[in-house]
Short mmCIF file of C-alpha atoms in Angstrom, two decimals:
data_model
loop_
_atom_site.label_atom_id
_atom_site.label_comp_id
_atom_site.label_asym_id
_atom_site.label_seq_id
_atom_site.Cartn_x
_atom_site.Cartn_y
_atom_site.Cartn_z
CA UNK A 1 119.67 61.01 62.60
CA UNK A 2 121.06 57.97 64.21
CA UNK A 3 119.90 56.55 67.59
CA UNK A 4 123.01 57.42 69.59
CA UNK A 5 122.63 61.13 68.68
CA UNK A 6 118.99 61.15 69.52
CA UNK A 7 119.67 59.52 72.85
CA UNK A 8 122.32 62.21 73.65
CA UNK A 9 119.88 64.94 72.86
CA UNK A 10 117.28 63.43 75.17
CA UNK A 11 119.74 63.11 77.99
CA UNK A 12 120.86 66.77 77.46
CA UNK A 13 117.30 67.97 77.60
CA UNK A 14 116.46 66.03 80.69
CA UNK A 15 119.71 67.26 82.42
CA UNK A 16 118.89 70.90 81.45
CA UNK A 17 115.36 70.55 82.86
CA UNK A 18 116.70 69.00 86.11
CA UNK A 19 119.26 71.83 86.38
CA UNK A 20 116.62 74.45 85.78
CA UNK A 21 114.36 72.95 88.44
CA UNK A 22 117.28 72.78 90.87
CA UNK A 23 118.40 76.32 90.09
CA UNK A 24 114.81 77.60 90.36
CA UNK A 25 114.31 75.82 93.68
CA UNK A 26 117.50 77.28 95.05
CA UNK A 27 116.60 80.73 93.90
CA UNK A 28 113.12 80.41 95.22
CA UNK A 29 114.37 79.11 98.55
CA UNK A 30 116.95 81.85 98.73
CA UNK A 31 114.32 84.45 97.94
CA UNK A 32 112.04 83.17 100.63
CA UNK A 33 114.72 83.00 103.44
CA UNK A 34 114.03 85.06 106.67
CA UNK A 35 114.25 88.79 106.18
CA UNK A 36 116.91 89.01 108.83
CA UNK A 37 119.15 86.95 106.54
CA UNK A 38 118.67 89.43 103.70
CA UNK A 39 119.88 92.31 105.72
CA UNK A 40 123.41 93.13 104.74
CA UNK A 41 126.06 95.17 106.48
CA UNK A 42 124.56 94.53 109.93
CA UNK A 43 126.47 93.01 112.73
CA UNK A 44 125.11 91.23 115.80
CA UNK A 45 121.77 90.57 114.16
CA UNK A 46 122.01 86.86 115.15
CA UNK A 47 122.02 87.53 118.91
CA UNK A 48 119.37 85.74 120.96
CA UNK A 49 115.94 87.27 120.58
CA UNK A 50 112.98 87.26 123.12
CA UNK A 51 110.86 84.21 122.72
CA UNK A 52 107.50 84.49 120.93
CA UNK A 53 108.29 87.82 119.33
CA UNK A 54 108.09 88.02 115.58
CA UNK A 55 110.90 90.33 114.27
CA UNK A 56 110.15 89.50 110.64
CA UNK A 57 108.18 92.75 110.03
CA UNK A 58 111.19 94.74 111.45
CA UNK A 59 113.63 93.20 109.15
CA UNK A 60 111.25 93.31 106.24
CA UNK A 61 110.82 97.01 106.73
CA UNK A 62 114.55 97.36 107.05
CA UNK A 63 115.13 95.64 103.70
CA UNK A 64 112.35 97.53 101.89
CA UNK A 65 113.94 100.84 103.03
CA UNK A 66 117.30 99.64 101.75
CA UNK A 67 115.87 98.56 98.41
CA UNK A 68 113.36 101.33 97.65
CA UNK A 69 113.94 104.55 99.64
CA UNK A 70 114.90 107.37 97.34
CA UNK A 71 117.69 109.43 98.89
CA UNK A 72 120.51 111.40 97.29
CA UNK A 73 122.56 111.19 100.41
CA UNK A 74 122.42 107.52 100.93
CA UNK A 75 121.37 105.65 104.05
CA UNK A 76 122.90 105.60 107.47
CA UNK A 77 122.25 102.16 108.98
CA UNK A 78 123.39 103.25 112.39
CA UNK A 79 120.89 106.19 112.37
CA UNK A 80 118.22 103.55 111.52
CA UNK A 81 119.12 101.60 114.55
CA UNK A 82 118.94 104.74 116.90
CA UNK A 83 115.54 105.63 115.37
CA UNK A 84 114.25 102.01 115.96
CA UNK A 85 115.37 102.24 119.60
CA UNK A 86 113.74 105.64 120.01
CA UNK A 87 110.49 104.26 118.60
CA UNK A 88 110.71 101.26 120.90
CA UNK A 89 111.05 103.45 124.00
CA UNK A 90 108.26 105.86 122.70
CA UNK A 91 105.98 102.80 122.42
CA UNK A 92 105.97 102.55 126.34
CA UNK A 93 103.82 105.55 126.47
CA UNK A 94 105.74 106.99 129.24
CA UNK A 95 106.78 110.59 128.93
CA UNK A 96 109.67 110.22 131.31
CA UNK A 97 111.45 107.39 129.41
CA UNK A 98 113.75 108.57 126.61
CA UNK A 99 116.53 107.22 124.46
CA UNK A 100 119.45 109.64 123.88
CA UNK A 101 121.38 109.01 120.68
CA UNK A 102 124.88 110.48 120.31
CA UNK A 103 124.93 114.27 120.86
CA UNK A 104 121.65 114.35 122.84
CA UNK A 105 123.15 112.06 125.53
CA UNK A 106 125.94 114.59 126.11
CA UNK A 107 123.57 117.55 126.25
CA UNK A 108 121.36 115.69 128.78
CA UNK A 109 124.32 114.97 131.07
CA UNK A 110 125.18 118.68 130.88
CA UNK A 111 121.62 119.53 131.95
CA UNK A 112 121.49 117.41 134.93
CA UNK A 113 124.85 118.63 136.08
CA UNK A 114 123.33 122.15 136.22
CA UNK A 115 125.59 123.60 133.49
CA UNK A 116 123.13 124.93 130.87
CA UNK A 117 121.68 127.98 129.29
CA UNK A 118 118.07 128.28 128.43
CA UNK A 119 114.86 129.71 129.92
CA UNK A 120 114.72 127.89 133.26
CA UNK A 121 111.60 125.67 133.52
CA UNK A 122 110.60 122.05 134.05
CA UNK A 123 108.53 120.50 131.25
CA UNK A 124 106.85 117.11 130.60
CA UNK A 125 104.28 115.50 128.47
CA UNK A 126 100.98 115.28 130.25
CA UNK A 127 97.75 113.99 128.76
CA UNK A 128 99.47 114.05 125.34
CA UNK A 129 100.46 117.75 125.59
CA UNK A 130 103.82 119.43 126.28
CA UNK A 131 103.20 120.96 129.62
CA UNK A 132 105.11 123.25 131.91
CA UNK A 133 105.53 121.77 135.37
CA UNK A 134 107.03 124.75 136.90
CA UNK A 135 109.27 127.85 135.88
CA UNK A 136 112.29 128.26 138.19
CA UNK A 137 112.36 131.32 140.53
CA UNK A 138 113.78 134.40 138.84
CA UNK A 139 114.28 132.57 135.57
CA UNK A 140 113.51 133.99 132.15
CA UNK A 141 110.56 131.69 131.91
CA UNK A 142 109.08 133.09 135.20
CA UNK A 143 109.83 136.64 134.15
CA UNK A 144 108.04 136.08 130.85
CA UNK A 145 104.93 135.14 132.82
CA UNK A 146 104.89 131.36 132.11
CA UNK A 147 102.97 129.32 134.74
CA UNK A 148 102.56 125.74 135.84
CA UNK A 149 100.01 123.92 133.68
CA UNK A 150 100.63 126.01 130.53
CA UNK A 151 100.70 123.90 127.42
CA UNK A 152 103.33 124.59 124.78
CA UNK A 153 101.83 124.20 121.28
CA UNK A 154 104.78 125.43 119.15
CA UNK A 155 108.53 126.06 119.79
CA UNK A 156 109.57 128.62 117.25
CA UNK A 157 108.01 127.29 114.05
CA UNK A 158 107.93 123.70 115.15
CA UNK A 159 104.69 122.09 116.41
CA UNK A 160 105.02 119.94 119.58
CA UNK A 161 102.52 117.28 118.67
CA UNK A 162 104.13 113.88 119.45
CA UNK A 163 107.30 115.61 120.67
CA UNK A 164 109.02 114.24 123.73
CA UNK A 165 109.85 116.59 126.46
CA UNK A 166 113.64 115.87 126.08
CA UNK A 167 113.36 116.81 122.32
CA UNK A 168 111.42 119.89 123.26
CA UNK A 169 114.11 120.89 125.90
CA UNK A 170 116.74 120.71 123.23
CA UNK A 171 114.76 123.20 121.04
CA UNK A 172 114.09 125.53 124.00
CA UNK A 173 117.55 125.63 125.43
CA UNK A 174 120.23 127.72 123.71
CA UNK A 175 122.97 130.23 124.14
CA UNK A 176 122.56 133.12 126.54
CA UNK A 177 121.17 136.22 124.75
CA UNK A 178 119.35 134.27 122.06
CA UNK A 179 115.60 134.16 121.78
CA UNK A 180 112.94 131.41 121.63
CA UNK A 181 109.23 131.88 120.71
CA UNK A 182 106.64 129.65 122.44
CA UNK A 183 102.92 129.40 121.49
CA UNK A 184 101.08 128.89 124.77
CA UNK A 185 97.57 127.59 125.65
CA UNK A 186 96.40 128.53 129.14
CA UNK A 187 93.21 127.36 130.74
CA UNK A 188 92.15 130.81 131.80
CA UNK A 189 92.57 132.26 128.30
CA UNK A 190 90.30 131.63 125.30
CA UNK A 191 92.98 131.60 122.56
CA UNK A 192 96.62 130.67 122.38
CA UNK A 193 99.22 133.44 122.76
CA UNK A 194 102.91 133.78 121.89
CA UNK A 195 105.68 134.40 124.37
CA UNK A 196 109.18 135.44 123.30
CA UNK A 197 111.85 134.72 125.87
CA UNK A 198 115.54 135.67 125.95
CA UNK A 199 117.67 132.86 127.06
CA UNK A 200 120.13 133.18 129.91
CA UNK A 201 122.41 131.25 132.21
CA UNK A 202 120.21 129.33 134.55
CA UNK A 203 121.18 129.50 138.20
CA UNK A 204 118.78 127.16 140.09
CA UNK A 205 117.86 128.60 143.37
CA UNK A 206 117.63 126.55 146.61
CA UNK A 207 115.42 128.29 149.20
CA UNK A 208 114.72 131.55 151.01
CA UNK A 209 113.31 132.38 154.45
CA UNK A 210 110.96 134.99 155.88
CA UNK A 211 109.40 135.81 159.21
CA UNK A 212 105.83 136.93 159.75
CA UNK A 213 104.06 138.51 162.73
CA UNK A 214 102.53 136.07 165.26
CA UNK A 215 105.58 133.78 165.44
CA UNK A 216 105.34 132.49 161.86
CA UNK A 217 108.48 131.40 159.91
CA UNK A 218 108.34 130.64 156.21
CA UNK A 219 110.79 128.45 154.33
CA UNK A 220 110.23 128.64 150.52
CA UNK A 221 112.00 125.61 149.02
CA UNK A 222 112.54 125.85 145.25
CA UNK A 223 114.04 122.44 144.49
CA UNK A 224 115.37 119.18 146.01
CA UNK A 225 118.93 119.50 144.61
CA UNK A 226 122.39 118.45 145.84
CA UNK A 227 122.67 121.35 148.18
CA UNK A 228 119.02 121.39 149.53
CA UNK A 229 119.58 119.33 152.67
CA UNK A 230 122.37 121.58 153.82
CA UNK A 231 120.48 124.67 153.02
CA UNK A 232 117.35 123.27 154.73
CA UNK A 233 119.32 122.51 157.91
CA UNK A 234 120.61 126.07 157.96
CA UNK A 235 117.03 127.42 157.46
CA UNK A 236 115.86 125.32 160.37
CA UNK A 237 118.67 126.71 162.60
CA UNK A 238 117.51 130.22 161.59
CA UNK A 239 113.98 129.24 162.45
CA UNK A 240 115.06 128.08 166.06
CA UNK A 241 117.13 131.20 166.56
CA UNK A 242 114.36 133.44 165.41
CA UNK A 243 112.14 132.49 168.39
CA UNK A 244 109.24 131.82 166.12
CA UNK A 245 107.05 128.75 166.79
CA UNK A 246 104.99 128.14 163.72
CA UNK A 247 106.15 126.95 160.27
CA UNK A 248 105.05 127.34 156.71
CA UNK A 249 106.82 125.16 154.20
CA UNK A 250 106.20 126.58 150.74
CA UNK A 251 106.58 123.89 148.03
CA UNK A 252 104.63 125.70 145.37
CA UNK A 253 106.23 125.41 141.90
CA UNK A 254 108.84 123.11 143.24
CA UNK A 255 109.41 120.53 140.49
CA UNK A 256 111.29 118.14 142.85
CA UNK A 257 114.73 116.60 142.50
CA UNK A 258 116.60 114.01 144.54
CA UNK A 259 114.69 111.45 146.54
CA UNK A 260 117.44 111.49 149.22
CA UNK A 261 116.81 115.18 149.83
CA UNK A 262 113.13 114.66 150.41
CA UNK A 263 113.84 111.71 152.82
CA UNK A 264 116.28 113.85 154.74
CA UNK A 265 114.05 116.91 155.07
CA UNK A 266 111.10 114.72 156.10
CA UNK A 267 113.29 113.22 158.76
CA UNK A 268 113.32 116.49 160.71
CA UNK A 269 109.59 116.09 161.34
CA UNK A 270 109.04 112.33 161.78
CA UNK A 271 110.27 109.77 164.38
CA UNK A 272 112.87 107.28 163.32
CA UNK A 273 111.63 104.38 161.28
CA UNK A 274 108.47 106.00 159.95
CA UNK A 275 107.92 105.30 156.29
CA UNK A 276 108.38 108.26 154.06
CA UNK A 277 107.91 106.69 150.71
CA UNK A 278 107.81 103.24 148.99
CA UNK A 279 109.52 102.57 145.73
CA UNK A 280 107.99 99.63 143.76
CA UNK A 281 109.66 98.08 140.72
CA UNK A 282 108.40 96.02 137.75
CA UNK A 283 109.89 92.85 139.35
CA UNK A 284 107.56 93.31 142.42
CA UNK A 285 110.50 94.26 144.57
CA UNK A 286 110.09 97.21 146.91
CA UNK A 287 112.44 99.73 148.54
CA UNK A 288 111.10 101.38 151.70
CA UNK A 289 112.59 104.69 152.75
CA UNK A 290 112.23 105.54 156.40
CA UNK A 291 112.82 108.59 158.60
CA UNK A 292 116.32 109.07 159.95
CA UNK A 293 114.56 110.35 163.01
CA UNK A 294 116.04 113.90 163.50
CA UNK A 295 112.46 114.75 164.65
CA UNK A 296 113.20 117.68 166.80
CA UNK A 297 109.87 119.52 166.22
CA UNK A 298 107.34 117.82 168.42
CA UNK A 299 103.80 119.23 168.03
CA UNK A 300 105.00 121.99 165.87
CA UNK A 301 102.19 123.68 163.94
CA UNK A 302 102.98 123.20 160.18
CA UNK A 303 101.25 124.09 157.04
CA UNK A 304 102.65 123.10 153.60
CA UNK A 305 101.67 125.08 150.52
CA UNK A 306 101.23 123.15 147.36
CA UNK A 307 100.02 123.77 143.78
CA UNK A 308 99.97 122.16 140.41
CA UNK A 309 103.69 123.00 140.08
CA UNK A 310 104.55 120.91 143.09
CA UNK A 311 105.93 117.63 141.74
CA UNK A 312 108.12 114.52 142.41
CA UNK A 313 110.19 114.98 145.67
CA UNK A 314 107.73 117.82 146.67
CA UNK A 315 104.95 115.28 146.63
CA UNK A 316 106.98 112.75 148.55
CA UNK A 317 107.64 115.19 151.42
CA UNK A 318 104.17 116.74 151.44
CA UNK A 319 102.42 113.26 151.20
CA UNK A 320 104.41 111.79 154.09
CA UNK A 321 103.70 114.80 156.38
CA UNK A 322 100.11 114.93 155.44
CA UNK A 323 99.44 111.20 156.05
CA UNK A 324 101.06 111.25 159.46
CA UNK A 325 98.98 114.38 160.23
CA UNK A 326 102.19 116.30 160.97
CA UNK A 327 101.19 119.05 158.48
CA UNK A 328 98.16 120.29 156.68
CA UNK A 329 98.37 120.92 152.92
CA UNK A 330 96.89 124.14 151.64
CA UNK A 331 96.49 125.06 147.96
CA UNK A 332 95.47 123.01 144.99
CA UNK A 333 96.24 119.48 143.80
CA UNK A 334 99.83 118.69 143.04
CA UNK A 335 101.19 117.75 139.62
CA UNK A 336 101.25 113.90 139.99
CA UNK A 337 104.88 112.96 139.01
CA UNK A 338 105.71 109.97 141.17
CA UNK A 339 108.04 107.87 139.14
CA UNK A 340 111.74 107.06 139.24
CA UNK A 341 114.11 107.36 136.32
CA UNK A 342 117.58 105.77 135.90
CA UNK A 343 120.09 106.96 133.25
CA UNK A 344 121.54 103.77 131.83
CA UNK A 345 124.49 103.80 129.32
CA UNK A 346 123.77 101.85 126.17
CA UNK A 347 126.97 102.57 124.30
CA UNK A 348 129.80 104.87 125.17
CA UNK A 349 127.90 107.82 123.58
CA UNK A 350 124.28 106.82 123.93
CA UNK A 351 122.06 106.40 127.04
CA UNK A 352 118.57 105.40 128.09
CA UNK A 353 116.56 107.39 130.64
CA UNK A 354 114.09 104.71 131.80
CA UNK A 355 111.27 104.81 134.38
CA UNK A 356 112.20 101.92 136.64
CA UNK A 357 109.92 102.46 139.68
CA UNK A 358 106.93 104.22 141.05
CA UNK A 359 106.70 106.19 144.31
CA UNK A 360 103.95 105.47 146.83
CA UNK A 361 102.94 107.52 149.90
CA UNK A 362 103.35 105.80 153.31
CA UNK A 363 99.66 104.59 153.01
CA UNK A 364 100.45 103.18 149.62
CA UNK A 365 98.83 105.80 147.36
CA UNK A 366 100.42 106.23 143.94
CA UNK A 367 101.59 109.78 143.50
CA UNK A 368 101.43 109.53 139.74
CA UNK A 369 97.73 108.66 139.77
CA UNK A 370 96.23 112.09 140.33
CA UNK A 371 98.82 113.79 142.61
CA UNK A 372 98.00 114.91 146.19
CA UNK A 373 94.79 116.60 147.26
CA UNK A 374 95.07 119.50 149.74
CA UNK A 375 93.48 119.28 153.16
CA UNK A 376 92.08 122.88 152.42
CA UNK A 377 91.68 123.86 148.85
CA UNK A 378 92.47 127.37 148.06
CA UNK A 379 92.66 128.67 144.39
CA UNK A 380 95.01 131.33 143.13
CA UNK A 381 93.33 133.34 140.43
CA UNK A 382 94.69 135.61 137.73
CA UNK A 383 93.26 138.54 139.54
CA UNK A 384 95.02 137.56 142.69
CA UNK A 385 98.34 137.54 140.84
CA UNK A 386 97.77 140.74 139.15
CA UNK A 387 96.86 142.39 142.44
CA UNK A 388 99.83 140.78 144.19
CA UNK A 389 97.55 138.88 146.50
CA UNK A 390 98.33 135.44 147.90
CA UNK A 391 95.11 133.86 149.32
CA UNK A 392 96.93 130.46 149.82
CA UNK A 393 99.52 132.10 152.02
CA UNK A 394 96.90 134.07 153.80
CA UNK A 395 94.96 130.82 154.58
CA UNK A 396 98.11 129.13 155.91
CA UNK A 397 98.71 132.09 158.26
CA UNK A 398 95.01 131.98 159.39
CA UNK A 399 95.23 128.32 160.25
CA UNK A 400 98.51 128.70 162.19
CA UNK A 401 97.15 131.69 164.15
CA UNK A 402 93.87 129.94 165.06
CA UNK A 403 95.37 126.73 166.45
CA UNK A 404 98.57 125.35 168.10
CA UNK A 405 97.74 121.68 167.41
CA UNK A 406 96.20 119.71 164.65
#
């Protein structure tokens, strides 16, 4: 073989080696690129990210699923996004914050508008368990014997472990006439028991009134809804015209509602400018809600009945009147739900219900941390209920009959 041919072979070999090294380097570099760059079919992934947060594990998991997940139906990347957002919200550890993907968002809007069918009760996650805050008056839940503080272990055949209250609500609600089975744990019973409830149209009651001997007038307020302030004003007018001079405000099993309703109702009993509640935000900002100063009941003997089904706006009203010594609280400790949620649109058909603030009493006590303690503790036992006795109401009447001032 002559020298020019040998030289040409050497040059070819060197070129091939260099090309292989270059190609290998390119391939290695490409394979080692950030996981976010490997994700295909995803838009807006290059948007600005929070500083000092490593998103690499997220995108690596995304790509592993794309490459290895065995599914005959294929993958829906948008559902993966909704699931990721739900997981992010769940990581807050707040039972009142929830992401609503398409479908659930619409159902939640129907619920808060009052147009729904189901069993009629307020539920939440408390201490890791799905818990009944309160059944609504005359609802299927109340008629079935469910009580505040009951824990729901199972809905039909589905366990409630790690289930959000909103997901549970979607399982419990349903068309009128259909049935739902709940497995219940109650503190006073040794073993769980099953309750079958027939769903119905839920008509949320507002209040009712009653007169008792000795000049006692009772207002039983069931919720702080859109019509509560008007109904309460009418009840007070009825109280004045009745000639009675002592008032019992029954907030037992009242799960709350609108803050504005609690402020308006408290204003009938407090001078103008008195703090009713403070609303504190993550930014450190604070809103202070003060009495409008209707205050037409000077030195009126008032007792407020509370129990573990009294929550949210009920605790705002009761806490304010207790701390100003306008009323005494009789019963047992309240539920302890003192947070504010805002429904925020994320897309046109999804939304985020997020806790944005905490409620404090006028003295600065957090309602969420332990609820309100009564001035006079009176339990209501199962025997009392079975015998149709009401020792809490009896105590309230006793207090009002024994004193004109407190």
